[in-house]
Amino acid sequence: MAGAEELAARLAAELAEAGDLTPQWRGPFETVLRHRFVPETVWVQDGDRLVPVHRADDEEAWLRSCYANEFVITQVDDGVPAGPGRVGYEITSSASRPDVVAMMLAALEAGPGMNVLEVGTGTGWNAALLAERLGDDRVTSVEVDPVVADRARRTLRAEGYKITVACGDGAHGHLESAPFDRVIATAAAQRVPPAWAAQTRPGGRVLVPWTTDFHNGALVSFLVQGDGTMRGRIVGNVAFMPLRAQRGKRASLDRHVHGMTQARRSSTETHPYSVLGEYDASLAVGLKVPHCKLIVTPGSGEGAYTVWLVDPWSRSWASLEHEPGTEEFPIRQSGERDLWQEVEDAFNWWDGLDRPASDRWGLTVTPNGQFVWLDDEDHRIDR
Ligand SMILES: C[S@@+](CC[C@H](N)C(=O)[O-])C[C@H]1O[C@@H](n2cnc3c(N)ncnc32)[C@H](O)[C@@H]1O
């Protein structure tokens, strides 16, 4: 099997060919060896559980996974696997997918000499890539988990980088290293912390994976104004784990779906794929419908599935049964909210706006909160 340097060069070539890696970042991708940042134990999906895989058990498979264009799960359940026999349920730290890392570094528009804050150190790989290009005294990274922070700090030192790794809630930024020219968050925010705008120079950029309860997948690039506000547009589709304090509630069918027989029944001719499967549509639904989590389970026949909408706060839920070849889909709704109706109304609202694409949405963050707009700030969206 090829050695790590060759695997890193191949991955960089693949990403460059796909248009994900810009020439400026190719050198760092070839130099900073990802496997040096990945822990000896990683986790892989096994149904709805996460199970450990140890480097010592299969060195080649471990090394291959470090240089595949995939994210690598490096911590589950905040470091204490919650299931029996060291089985985990929730991903709490990972090395992000290389094409996403490359795309975000390009979107950051960071150049040599700029002072950068990264929120979510994780393995430290992204921080090392930044340091390789900007200089290691120019990079500060904040990690909320003490064990993850400590490991990243030690790895970065061992690899020769003098990056400041602080342990704490990155939502507060890192005042001691401010002002920044760039802030890059590698954990997702529903409510974007105003501290990131306050600690960035006017004209600087803040890059944030922005999420709603319904939709996890918009990268916003903000331009900082200088009066404590920043405004930005959606520039990409990325999915990250949320900032720890913004995790909200996990929706679970076992815990939150009860009273099937008493649920209110109806039907719809709106195909679930057009609402949930289309990126622009589901993004817009997420802007309008708060506290609504989506779960899809396979049905009994081929191509059959059930869409579940769950509000773990009010314990409302809805289900939609999809059978291939049918044009009418049975709905059940339970609790104080009619969740499917809310989702369908939001879809129709988006349709009535002429189906705006994701890059027409913007977000403004002020010291007091945030608001969403379409095309410009004069067209704010009520949520
Ligand atoms: C996807 S990982 C980051 C990947 C990382 N940049 C890398 O190169 O490996 C997200 C990280 O954000 C951390 N995190 C979550 N909430 C945070 C917060 N409020 N402040 C700082 N770090 C946070 C998680 O513990 C996790 O390690």
mmCIF file of C-alpha atoms and ligand atoms in Angstrom:
data_model
loop_
_atom_site.group_PDB
_atom_site.id
_atom_site.type_symbol
_atom_site.label_atom_id
_atom_site.label_comp_id
_atom_site.label_asym_id
_atom_site.label_seq_id
_atom_site.Cartn_x
_atom_site.Cartn_y
_atom_site.Cartn_z
ATOM 1 C CA MET A 1 0.000 0.000 0.000
ATOM 2 C CA ALA A 2 1.136 3.569 -0.753
ATOM 3 C CA GLY A 3 2.703 5.570 2.094
ATOM 4 C CA ALA A 4 1.032 8.522 3.803
ATOM 5 C CA GLU A 5 2.798 11.184 1.680
ATOM 6 C CA GLU A 6 1.643 9.520 -1.510
ATOM 7 C CA LEU A 7 -1.923 9.110 -0.210
ATOM 8 C CA ALA A 8 -1.982 12.796 0.800
ATOM 9 C CA ALA A 9 -0.696 13.845 -2.648
ATOM 10 C CA ARG A 10 -3.311 11.654 -4.360
ATOM 11 C CA LEU A 11 -6.113 13.092 -2.241
ATOM 12 C CA ALA A 12 -4.932 16.642 -2.994
ATOM 13 C CA ALA A 13 -4.788 15.846 -6.733
ATOM 14 C CA GLU A 14 -8.286 14.354 -6.633
ATOM 15 C CA LEU A 15 -9.700 17.396 -4.835
ATOM 16 C CA ALA A 16 -7.913 19.807 -7.195
ATOM 17 C CA GLU A 17 -9.230 17.957 -10.233
ATOM 18 C CA ALA A 18 -12.771 18.080 -8.836
ATOM 19 C CA GLY A 19 -12.378 21.862 -8.447
ATOM 20 C CA ASP A 20 -12.641 21.723 -4.634
ATOM 21 C CA LEU A 21 -9.016 22.558 -3.816
ATOM 22 C CA THR A 22 -7.633 25.911 -4.981
ATOM 23 C CA PRO A 23 -3.942 26.191 -5.987
ATOM 24 C CA GLN A 24 -3.189 28.280 -2.848
ATOM 25 C CA TRP A 25 -4.283 25.456 -0.539
ATOM 26 C CA ARG A 26 -2.781 22.542 -2.464
ATOM 27 C CA GLY A 27 0.649 22.855 -0.805
ATOM 28 C CA PRO A 28 -0.787 22.724 2.754
ATOM 29 C CA PHE A 29 -2.958 19.729 1.801
ATOM 30 C CA GLU A 30 0.127 17.872 0.596
ATOM 31 C CA THR A 31 2.317 18.895 3.548
ATOM 32 C CA VAL A 32 -0.009 18.486 6.535
ATOM 33 C CA LEU A 33 -0.495 14.736 6.870
ATOM 34 C CA ARG A 34 -4.039 14.059 8.036
ATOM 35 C CA HIS A 35 -3.299 10.676 9.633
ATOM 36 C CA ARG A 36 -0.997 12.351 12.173
ATOM 37 C CA PHE A 37 -4.087 14.188 13.526
ATOM 38 C CA VAL A 38 -6.533 11.269 13.568
ATOM 39 C CA PRO A 39 -6.681 9.324 16.871
ATOM 40 C CA GLU A 40 -5.843 5.610 17.085
ATOM 41 C CA THR A 41 -9.500 4.819 17.744
ATOM 42 C CA VAL A 42 -12.104 6.098 15.321
ATOM 43 C CA TRP A 43 -15.803 5.286 15.048
ATOM 44 C CA VAL A 44 -17.892 3.976 12.174
ATOM 45 C CA GLN A 45 -21.626 3.831 11.597
ATOM 46 C CA ASP A 46 -23.267 0.449 12.162
ATOM 47 C CA GLY A 47 -27.007 0.907 11.640
ATOM 48 C CA ASP A 48 -28.061 3.577 14.128
ATOM 49 C CA ARG A 49 -25.046 2.928 16.376
ATOM 50 C CA LEU A 50 -21.423 4.010 16.272
ATOM 51 C CA VAL A 51 -18.808 1.328 16.902
ATOM 52 C CA PRO A 52 -15.059 1.734 17.486
ATOM 53 C CA VAL A 53 -12.340 0.730 15.018
ATOM 54 C CA HIS A 54 -8.770 0.560 16.310
ATOM 55 C CA ARG A 55 -5.703 1.355 14.279
ATOM 56 C CA ALA A 56 -3.864 -1.648 15.752
ATOM 57 C CA ASP A 57 -6.575 -4.027 14.458
ATOM 58 C CA ASP A 58 -6.234 -2.989 10.811
ATOM 59 C CA GLU A 59 -3.521 -0.410 10.163
ATOM 60 C CA GLU A 60 -4.142 -0.299 6.393
ATOM 61 C CA ALA A 61 -7.891 0.284 6.693
ATOM 62 C CA TRP A 62 -7.272 2.996 9.302
ATOM 63 C CA LEU A 63 -4.711 4.761 7.063
ATOM 64 C CA ARG A 64 -6.997 4.483 4.034
ATOM 65 C CA SER A 65 -9.832 6.084 5.999
ATOM 66 C CA CYS A 66 -7.515 8.994 6.895
ATOM 67 C CA TYR A 67 -6.954 9.769 3.196
ATOM 68 C CA ALA A 68 -10.432 9.029 1.827
ATOM 69 C CA ASN A 69 -12.637 11.975 0.980
ATOM 70 C CA GLU A 70 -14.833 11.190 4.002
ATOM 71 C CA PHE A 71 -15.241 12.607 7.461
ATOM 72 C CA VAL A 72 -13.681 10.510 10.232
ATOM 73 C CA ILE A 73 -15.592 10.194 13.506
ATOM 74 C CA THR A 74 -13.148 10.803 16.347
ATOM 75 C CA GLN A 75 -15.414 11.120 19.394
ATOM 76 C CA VAL A 76 -18.917 9.941 20.310
ATOM 77 C CA ASP A 77 -21.268 10.996 23.113
ATOM 78 C CA ASP A 78 -18.810 13.618 24.426
ATOM 79 C CA GLY A 79 -16.186 10.920 25.039
ATOM 80 C CA VAL A 80 -18.394 8.604 27.120
ATOM 81 C CA PRO A 81 -20.077 6.141 24.739
ATOM 82 C CA ALA A 82 -23.664 5.921 25.978
ATOM 83 C CA GLY A 83 -24.551 2.454 24.676
ATOM 84 C CA PRO A 84 -23.778 -0.957 26.131
ATOM 85 C CA GLY A 85 -20.354 -2.441 25.265
ATOM 86 C CA ARG A 86 -18.765 0.865 24.179
ATOM 87 C CA VAL A 87 -21.364 1.641 21.547
ATOM 88 C CA GLY A 88 -22.047 5.312 20.800
ATOM 89 C CA TYR A 89 -25.079 7.161 19.459
ATOM 90 C CA GLU A 90 -24.099 10.732 18.725
ATOM 91 C CA ILE A 91 -21.095 12.093 16.821
ATOM 92 C CA THR A 92 -19.484 14.770 18.986
ATOM 93 C CA SER A 93 -16.153 15.322 17.217
ATOM 94 C CA SER A 94 -14.752 14.451 13.813
ATOM 95 C CA ALA A 95 -12.144 15.278 11.215
ATOM 96 C CA SER A 96 -14.258 17.037 8.597
ATOM 97 C CA ARG A 97 -14.516 15.765 5.011
ATOM 98 C CA PRO A 98 -11.483 16.958 3.036
ATOM 99 C CA ASP A 99 -13.515 18.447 0.163
ATOM 100 C CA VAL A 100 -15.597 20.438 2.674
ATOM 101 C CA VAL A 101 -12.424 21.638 4.428
ATOM 102 C CA ALA A 102 -10.934 22.686 1.072
ATOM 103 C CA MET A 103 -14.115 24.432 -0.020
ATOM 104 C CA MET A 104 -14.396 26.319 3.284
ATOM 105 C CA LEU A 105 -10.756 27.418 3.207
ATOM 106 C CA ALA A 106 -11.314 28.814 -0.296
ATOM 107 C CA ALA A 107 -14.515 30.577 0.819
ATOM 108 C CA LEU A 108 -12.673 32.071 3.812
ATOM 109 C CA GLU A 109 -10.483 34.092 1.423
ATOM 110 C CA ALA A 110 -7.686 34.055 3.997
ATOM 111 C CA GLY A 111 -4.176 34.990 2.949
ATOM 112 C CA PRO A 112 -0.705 35.012 4.504
ATOM 113 C CA GLY A 113 -0.378 37.276 7.536
ATOM 114 C CA MET A 114 -4.066 37.394 8.383
ATOM 115 C CA ASN A 115 -5.093 36.752 11.974
ATOM 116 C CA VAL A 116 -7.615 33.895 12.092
ATOM 117 C CA LEU A 117 -9.873 32.342 14.707
ATOM 118 C CA GLU A 118 -11.108 28.787 14.226
ATOM 119 C CA VAL A 119 -14.021 27.601 16.364
ATOM 120 C CA GLY A 120 -14.031 23.808 16.820
ATOM 121 C CA THR A 121 -10.427 22.578 16.861
ATOM 122 C CA GLY A 122 -11.372 18.882 16.689
ATOM 123 C CA THR A 123 -8.297 16.967 15.531
ATOM 124 C CA GLY A 124 -6.332 20.153 14.772
ATOM 125 C CA TRP A 125 -5.918 19.262 11.076
ATOM 126 C CA ASN A 126 -7.721 22.343 9.765
ATOM 127 C CA ALA A 127 -5.820 24.579 12.210
ATOM 128 C CA ALA A 128 -2.539 23.127 10.905
ATOM 129 C CA LEU A 129 -3.609 23.761 7.290
ATOM 130 C CA LEU A 130 -4.344 27.385 8.214
ATOM 131 C CA ALA A 131 -1.007 27.722 10.027
ATOM 132 C CA GLU A 132 0.884 26.263 7.078
ATOM 133 C CA ARG A 133 -0.333 29.101 4.849
ATOM 134 C CA LEU A 134 -0.832 32.021 7.265
ATOM 135 C CA GLY A 135 1.916 31.423 9.848
ATOM 136 C CA ASP A 136 1.305 29.609 13.121
ATOM 137 C CA ASP A 137 1.378 32.761 15.261
ATOM 138 C CA ARG A 138 -1.624 33.930 13.211
ATOM 139 C CA VAL A 139 -3.975 31.079 14.148
ATOM 140 C CA THR A 140 -6.038 30.677 17.324
ATOM 141 C CA SER A 141 -8.365 27.727 17.702
ATOM 142 C CA VAL A 142 -11.013 27.182 20.393
ATOM 143 C CA GLU A 143 -12.355 23.757 21.343
ATOM 144 C CA VAL A 144 -15.095 23.191 23.918
ATOM 145 C CA ASP A 145 -14.178 19.628 24.874
ATOM 146 C CA PRO A 146 -11.160 19.508 27.230
ATOM 147 C CA VAL A 147 -9.977 16.039 26.137
ATOM 148 C CA VAL A 148 -10.256 16.924 22.433
ATOM 149 C CA ALA A 149 -8.555 20.296 23.012
ATOM 150 C CA ASP A 150 -5.713 18.708 24.929
ATOM 151 C CA ARG A 151 -5.110 16.070 22.281
ATOM 152 C CA ALA A 152 -5.157 18.644 19.459
ATOM 153 C CA ARG A 153 -2.749 20.882 21.366
ATOM 154 C CA ARG A 154 -0.300 18.008 21.864
ATOM 155 C CA THR A 155 -0.571 16.849 18.238
ATOM 156 C CA LEU A 156 -0.012 20.356 16.900
ATOM 157 C CA ARG A 157 3.040 20.817 19.107
ATOM 158 C CA ALA A 158 4.437 17.430 18.008
ATOM 159 C CA GLU A 159 3.944 18.467 14.365
ATOM 160 C CA GLY A 160 5.831 21.701 15.024
ATOM 161 C CA TYR A 161 2.976 24.237 15.075
ATOM 162 C CA LYS A 162 2.802 26.913 17.792
ATOM 163 C CA ILE A 163 -0.908 27.531 17.394
ATOM 164 C CA THR A 164 -2.854 28.800 20.424
ATOM 165 C CA VAL A 165 -5.457 26.160 21.279
ATOM 166 C CA ALA A 166 -7.864 27.449 23.915
ATOM 167 C CA CYS A 167 -10.397 25.278 25.689
ATOM 168 C CA GLY A 168 -13.789 26.918 26.123
ATOM 169 C CA ASP A 169 -17.010 27.910 24.422
ATOM 170 C CA GLY A 170 -15.984 29.282 21.019
ATOM 171 C CA ALA A 171 -19.275 31.200 20.860
ATOM 172 C CA HIS A 172 -17.475 33.823 22.953
ATOM 173 C CA GLY A 173 -14.645 34.061 20.412
ATOM 174 C CA HIS A 174 -11.184 34.615 21.898
ATOM 175 C CA LEU A 175 -10.751 38.187 23.005
ATOM 176 C CA GLU A 176 -7.045 37.826 23.873
ATOM 177 C CA SER A 177 -6.177 37.092 20.218
ATOM 178 C CA ALA A 178 -8.630 39.606 18.647
ATOM 179 C CA PRO A 179 -9.085 41.498 16.409
ATOM 180 C CA PHE A 180 -9.334 38.866 13.699
ATOM 181 C CA ASP A 181 -9.295 39.230 9.938
ATOM 182 C CA ARG A 182 -11.176 35.959 9.583
ATOM 183 C CA VAL A 183 -13.292 33.663 11.757
ATOM 184 C CA ILE A 184 -14.071 30.137 10.602
ATOM 185 C CA ALA A 185 -16.539 27.988 12.531
ATOM 186 C CA THR A 186 -16.329 24.234 12.066
ATOM 187 C CA ALA A 187 -19.376 23.589 14.253
ATOM 188 C CA ALA A 188 -22.838 24.763 13.185
ATOM 189 C CA ALA A 189 -24.784 27.665 14.681
ATOM 190 C CA GLN A 190 -28.536 28.218 14.692
ATOM 191 C CA ARG A 191 -28.044 31.511 16.462
ATOM 192 C CA VAL A 192 -24.805 33.011 15.181
ATOM 193 C CA PRO A 193 -22.792 34.428 18.113
ATOM 194 C CA PRO A 194 -22.474 38.255 17.887
ATOM 195 C CA ALA A 195 -18.991 37.962 19.509
ATOM 196 C CA TRP A 196 -17.620 36.747 16.167
ATOM 197 C CA ALA A 197 -18.638 40.038 14.536
ATOM 198 C CA ALA A 198 -17.457 42.110 17.494
ATOM 199 C CA GLN A 199 -13.977 40.531 17.457
ATOM 200 C CA THR A 200 -13.426 40.865 13.690
ATOM 201 C CA ARG A 201 -12.055 43.949 11.942
ATOM 202 C CA PRO A 202 -14.410 45.947 9.678
ATOM 203 C CA GLY A 203 -14.182 44.394 6.211
ATOM 204 C CA GLY A 204 -13.200 41.016 7.690
ATOM 205 C CA ARG A 205 -15.028 37.759 6.982
ATOM 206 C CA VAL A 206 -16.777 35.267 9.224
ATOM 207 C CA LEU A 207 -17.646 31.866 7.783
ATOM 208 C CA VAL A 208 -20.377 29.897 9.557
ATOM 209 C CA PRO A 209 -22.227 26.623 8.920
ATOM 210 C CA TRP A 210 -25.744 27.790 9.677
ATOM 211 C CA THR A 211 -28.495 25.403 10.602
ATOM 212 C CA THR A 212 -32.160 25.188 11.527
ATOM 213 C CA ASP A 213 -33.885 22.373 13.425
ATOM 214 C CA PHE A 214 -35.295 21.140 10.119
ATOM 215 C CA HIS A 215 -32.357 21.663 7.777
ATOM 216 C CA ASN A 216 -28.669 21.271 8.495
ATOM 217 C CA GLY A 217 -26.727 22.559 5.567
ATOM 218 C CA ALA A 218 -25.994 26.185 4.723
ATOM 219 C CA LEU A 219 -22.604 27.858 4.766
ATOM 220 C CA VAL A 220 -22.872 31.626 5.252
ATOM 221 C CA SER A 221 -20.037 33.999 4.424
ATOM 222 C CA PHE A 222 -20.451 37.227 6.442
ATOM 223 C CA LEU A 223 -18.840 40.583 5.814
ATOM 224 C CA VAL A 224 -18.210 42.465 9.059
ATOM 225 C CA GLN A 225 -19.496 46.061 9.089
ATOM 226 C CA GLY A 226 -17.664 47.641 12.018
ATOM 227 C CA ASP A 227 -20.740 48.600 14.062
ATOM 228 C CA GLY A 228 -20.973 45.178 15.688
ATOM 229 C CA THR A 229 -23.075 43.788 12.844
ATOM 230 C CA MET A 230 -22.304 41.495 9.945
ATOM 231 C CA ARG A 231 -24.319 40.393 6.969
ATOM 232 C CA GLY A 232 -23.830 37.484 4.646
ATOM 233 C CA ARG A 233 -25.284 35.153 2.073
ATOM 234 C CA ILE A 234 -25.418 31.414 1.697
ATOM 235 C CA VAL A 235 -22.405 30.314 -0.340
ATOM 236 C CA GLY A 236 -22.451 26.537 0.065
ATOM 237 C CA ASN A 237 -24.043 23.378 1.334
ATOM 238 C CA VAL A 238 -22.301 21.893 4.365
ATOM 239 C CA ALA A 239 -23.529 19.876 7.353
ATOM 240 C CA PHE A 240 -21.733 20.181 10.697
ATOM 241 C CA MET A 241 -22.467 19.110 14.251
ATOM 242 C CA PRO A 242 -23.990 21.986 16.244
ATOM 243 C CA LEU A 243 -22.166 24.156 18.755
ATOM 244 C CA ARG A 244 -22.444 22.289 22.040
ATOM 245 C CA ALA A 245 -24.705 24.841 23.746
ATOM 246 C CA GLN A 246 -27.025 24.901 20.715
ATOM 247 C CA ARG A 247 -27.636 21.166 20.365
ATOM 248 C CA GLY A 248 -31.290 21.503 21.295
ATOM 249 C CA LYS A 249 -33.235 18.306 21.834
ATOM 250 C CA ARG A 250 -32.686 15.052 20.019
ATOM 251 C CA ALA A 251 -35.841 13.748 18.366
ATOM 252 C CA SER A 252 -36.558 10.079 18.835
ATOM 253 C CA LEU A 253 -39.447 8.026 17.509
ATOM 254 C CA ASP A 254 -39.410 5.841 20.649
ATOM 255 C CA ARG A 255 -39.592 8.793 22.984
ATOM 256 C CA HIS A 256 -41.697 11.291 21.056
ATOM 257 C CA VAL A 257 -44.127 9.387 18.854
ATOM 258 C CA HIS A 258 -47.110 8.064 20.811
ATOM 259 C CA GLY A 259 -50.845 7.742 20.191
ATOM 260 C CA MET A 260 -50.747 6.459 16.587
ATOM 261 C CA THR A 261 -54.393 5.409 16.676
ATOM 262 C CA GLN A 262 -55.701 8.719 18.072
ATOM 263 C CA ALA A 263 -53.669 10.878 15.640
ATOM 264 C CA ARG A 264 -55.562 13.210 13.275
ATOM 265 C CA ARG A 265 -55.687 11.686 9.797
ATOM 266 C CA SER A 266 -55.645 13.407 6.408
ATOM 267 C CA SER A 267 -53.775 13.093 3.113
ATOM 268 C CA THR A 268 -51.796 15.226 0.679
ATOM 269 C CA GLU A 269 -50.972 15.167 -3.010
ATOM 270 C CA THR A 270 -47.731 17.039 -2.428
ATOM 271 C CA HIS A 271 -44.907 14.590 -3.051
ATOM 272 C CA PRO A 272 -42.594 14.448 -0.007
ATOM 273 C CA TYR A 273 -39.511 14.473 -2.229
ATOM 274 C CA SER A 274 -40.399 17.874 -3.677
ATOM 275 C CA VAL A 275 -40.505 19.323 -0.150
ATOM 276 C CA LEU A 276 -37.734 17.413 1.608
ATOM 277 C CA GLY A 277 -35.476 16.106 -1.129
ATOM 278 C CA GLU A 278 -34.858 19.389 -2.935
ATOM 279 C CA TYR A 279 -32.109 21.398 -1.236
ATOM 280 C CA ASP A 280 -33.588 24.836 -1.935
ATOM 281 C CA ALA A 281 -37.069 23.791 -0.821
ATOM 282 C CA SER A 282 -36.075 22.115 2.426
ATOM 283 C CA LEU A 283 -33.766 25.019 3.282
ATOM 284 C CA ALA A 284 -36.685 27.445 2.894
ATOM 285 C CA VAL A 285 -39.001 25.211 4.954
ATOM 286 C CA GLY A 286 -36.388 25.260 7.732
ATOM 287 C CA LEU A 287 -36.425 29.073 7.700
ATOM 288 C CA LYS A 288 -40.166 29.117 8.365
ATOM 289 C CA VAL A 289 -40.870 26.111 10.591
ATOM 290 C CA PRO A 290 -39.082 26.186 13.970
ATOM 291 C CA HIS A 291 -38.596 23.256 16.348
ATOM 292 C CA CYS A 292 -39.262 20.583 13.765
ATOM 293 C CA LYS A 293 -36.899 17.630 13.291
ATOM 294 C CA LEU A 294 -37.010 15.287 10.340
ATOM 295 C CA ILE A 295 -36.575 11.499 10.504
ATOM 296 C CA VAL A 296 -37.051 9.117 7.561
ATOM 297 C CA THR A 297 -37.565 5.382 8.098
ATOM 298 C CA PRO A 298 -37.770 2.688 5.389
ATOM 299 C CA GLY A 299 -41.196 1.163 4.712
ATOM 300 C CA SER A 300 -41.962 -2.489 4.137
ATOM 301 C CA GLY A 301 -42.010 -2.560 0.295
ATOM 302 C CA GLU A 302 -39.309 -1.475 -2.151
ATOM 303 C CA GLY A 303 -39.132 2.335 -2.399
ATOM 304 C CA ALA A 304 -41.572 2.762 0.492
ATOM 305 C CA TYR A 305 -40.683 5.074 3.353
ATOM 306 C CA THR A 306 -42.198 7.111 6.154
ATOM 307 C CA VAL A 307 -41.357 10.736 6.799
ATOM 308 C CA TRP A 308 -41.623 11.723 10.474
ATOM 309 C CA LEU A 309 -41.728 15.316 11.676
ATOM 310 C CA VAL A 310 -41.098 15.618 15.394
ATOM 311 C CA ASP A 311 -41.167 18.601 17.759
ATOM 312 C CA PRO A 312 -39.499 17.232 20.902
ATOM 313 C CA TRP A 313 -40.338 20.434 22.801
ATOM 314 C CA SER A 314 -44.149 20.316 22.408
ATOM 315 C CA ARG A 315 -44.199 16.566 21.676
ATOM 316 C CA SER A 316 -46.159 17.149 18.487
ATOM 317 C CA TRP A 317 -45.426 14.802 15.613
ATOM 318 C CA ALA A 318 -46.610 14.027 12.087
ATOM 319 C CA SER A 319 -46.036 11.157 9.692
ATOM 320 C CA LEU A 320 -46.384 10.825 5.928
ATOM 321 C CA GLU A 321 -46.406 7.391 4.276
ATOM 322 C CA HIS A 322 -44.796 7.168 0.856
ATOM 323 C CA GLU A 323 -45.608 4.207 -1.407
ATOM 324 C CA PRO A 324 -44.068 4.262 -4.897
ATOM 325 C CA GLY A 325 -46.581 4.756 -7.696
ATOM 326 C CA THR A 326 -49.180 6.490 -5.506
ATOM 327 C CA GLU A 327 -50.185 10.125 -5.864
ATOM 328 C CA GLU A 328 -51.868 10.640 -2.536
ATOM 329 C CA PHE A 329 -49.978 10.233 0.716
ATOM 330 C CA PRO A 330 -51.653 9.483 4.066
ATOM 331 C CA ILE A 331 -50.817 11.873 6.899
ATOM 332 C CA ARG A 332 -51.165 11.526 10.672
ATOM 333 C CA GLN A 333 -50.693 14.477 13.009
ATOM 334 C CA SER A 334 -50.641 14.537 16.787
ATOM 335 C CA GLY A 335 -50.113 17.147 19.486
ATOM 336 C CA GLU A 336 -50.753 20.882 19.582
ATOM 337 C CA ARG A 337 -49.058 21.523 16.213
ATOM 338 C CA ASP A 338 -50.076 20.303 12.765
ATOM 339 C CA LEU A 339 -46.495 19.787 11.723
ATOM 340 C CA TRP A 340 -47.068 18.441 8.237
ATOM 341 C CA GLN A 341 -49.476 21.315 7.529
ATOM 342 C CA GLU A 342 -46.864 23.824 8.707
ATOM 343 C CA VAL A 343 -44.251 22.232 6.466
ATOM 344 C CA GLU A 344 -46.566 22.149 3.465
ATOM 345 C CA ASP A 345 -47.609 25.786 4.058
ATOM 346 C CA ALA A 346 -43.920 26.766 4.195
ATOM 347 C CA PHE A 347 -43.278 24.866 0.955
ATOM 348 C CA ASN A 348 -46.181 26.694 -0.713
ATOM 349 C CA TRP A 349 -44.839 30.035 0.588
ATOM 350 C CA TRP A 350 -41.458 29.255 -1.017
ATOM 351 C CA ASP A 351 -43.206 28.158 -4.224
ATOM 352 C CA GLY A 352 -45.202 31.432 -4.211
ATOM 353 C CA LEU A 353 -41.928 33.388 -4.020
ATOM 354 C CA ASP A 354 -40.899 31.706 -7.306
ATOM 355 C CA ARG A 355 -38.729 29.142 -5.590
ATOM 356 C CA PRO A 356 -35.694 31.213 -4.644
ATOM 357 C CA ALA A 357 -32.386 29.364 -4.783
ATOM 358 C CA SER A 358 -30.285 29.131 -1.627
ATOM 359 C CA ASP A 359 -27.870 31.907 -2.655
ATOM 360 C CA ARG A 360 -30.675 34.485 -2.521
ATOM 361 C CA TRP A 361 -31.093 34.078 1.256
ATOM 362 C CA GLY A 362 -29.075 36.202 3.616
ATOM 363 C CA LEU A 363 -28.594 36.598 7.327
ATOM 364 C CA THR A 364 -27.775 39.689 9.360
ATOM 365 C CA VAL A 365 -26.296 39.320 12.827
ATOM 366 C CA THR A 366 -26.453 42.272 15.237
ATOM 367 C CA PRO A 367 -25.367 42.537 18.890
ATOM 368 C CA ASN A 368 -28.996 41.774 19.799
ATOM 369 C CA GLY A 369 -29.887 38.884 17.508
ATOM 370 C CA GLN A 370 -30.241 37.906 13.875
ATOM 371 C CA PHE A 371 -32.729 38.090 11.022
ATOM 372 C CA VAL A 372 -33.140 36.405 7.649
ATOM 373 C CA TRP A 373 -33.789 38.198 4.363
ATOM 374 C CA LEU A 374 -34.371 37.454 0.705
ATOM 375 C CA ASP A 375 -32.118 39.351 -1.745
ATOM 376 C CA ASP A 376 -31.696 42.360 0.549
ATOM 377 C CA GLU A 377 -32.358 43.473 4.097
ATOM 378 C CA ASP A 378 -35.575 45.273 3.071
ATOM 379 C CA HIS A 379 -37.163 41.863 2.503
ATOM 380 C CA ARG A 380 -37.000 40.303 5.949
ATOM 381 C CA ILE A 381 -38.567 36.944 6.634
ATOM 382 C CA ASP A 382 -40.890 36.453 9.607
ATOM 383 C CA ARG A 383 -40.102 33.193 11.268
HETATM 384 C C1 LIG B 1 -16.429 18.854 12.996
HETATM 385 S S1 LIG B 1 -15.448 18.996 14.426
HETATM 386 C C2 LIG B 1 -14.183 20.084 13.905
HETATM 387 C C3 LIG B 1 -13.204 19.554 12.921
HETATM 388 C C4 LIG B 1 -11.865 20.212 13.035
HETATM 389 N N1 LIG B 1 -11.840 21.585 12.607
HETATM 390 C C5 LIG B 1 -10.758 19.397 12.385
HETATM 391 O O1 LIG B 1 -10.000 19.921 11.581
HETATM 392 O O2 LIG B 1 -10.624 18.238 12.750
HETATM 393 C C6 LIG B 1 -16.397 20.081 15.439
HETATM 394 C C7 LIG B 1 -15.715 20.379 16.765
HETATM 395 O O3 LIG B 1 -16.369 21.502 17.330
HETATM 396 C C8 LIG B 1 -16.319 21.345 18.733
HETATM 397 N N2 LIG B 1 -17.289 22.264 19.350
HETATM 398 C C9 LIG B 1 -18.628 22.105 19.502
HETATM 399 N N3 LIG B 1 -19.160 23.169 20.125
HETATM 400 C C10 LIG B 1 -18.139 24.037 20.357
HETATM 401 C C11 LIG B 1 -18.057 25.306 20.971
HETATM 402 N N4 LIG B 1 -19.133 25.904 21.467
HETATM 403 N N5 LIG B 1 -16.845 25.904 21.051
HETATM 404 C C12 LIG B 1 -15.738 25.302 20.548
HETATM 405 N N6 LIG B 1 -15.763 24.083 19.975
HETATM 406 C C13 LIG B 1 -16.947 23.465 19.857
HETATM 407 C C14 LIG B 1 -16.620 19.875 18.917
HETATM 408 O O4 LIG B 1 -16.232 19.429 20.213
HETATM 409 C C15 LIG B 1 -15.812 19.260 17.786
HETATM 410 O O5 LIG B 1 -14.538 18.883 18.212
#
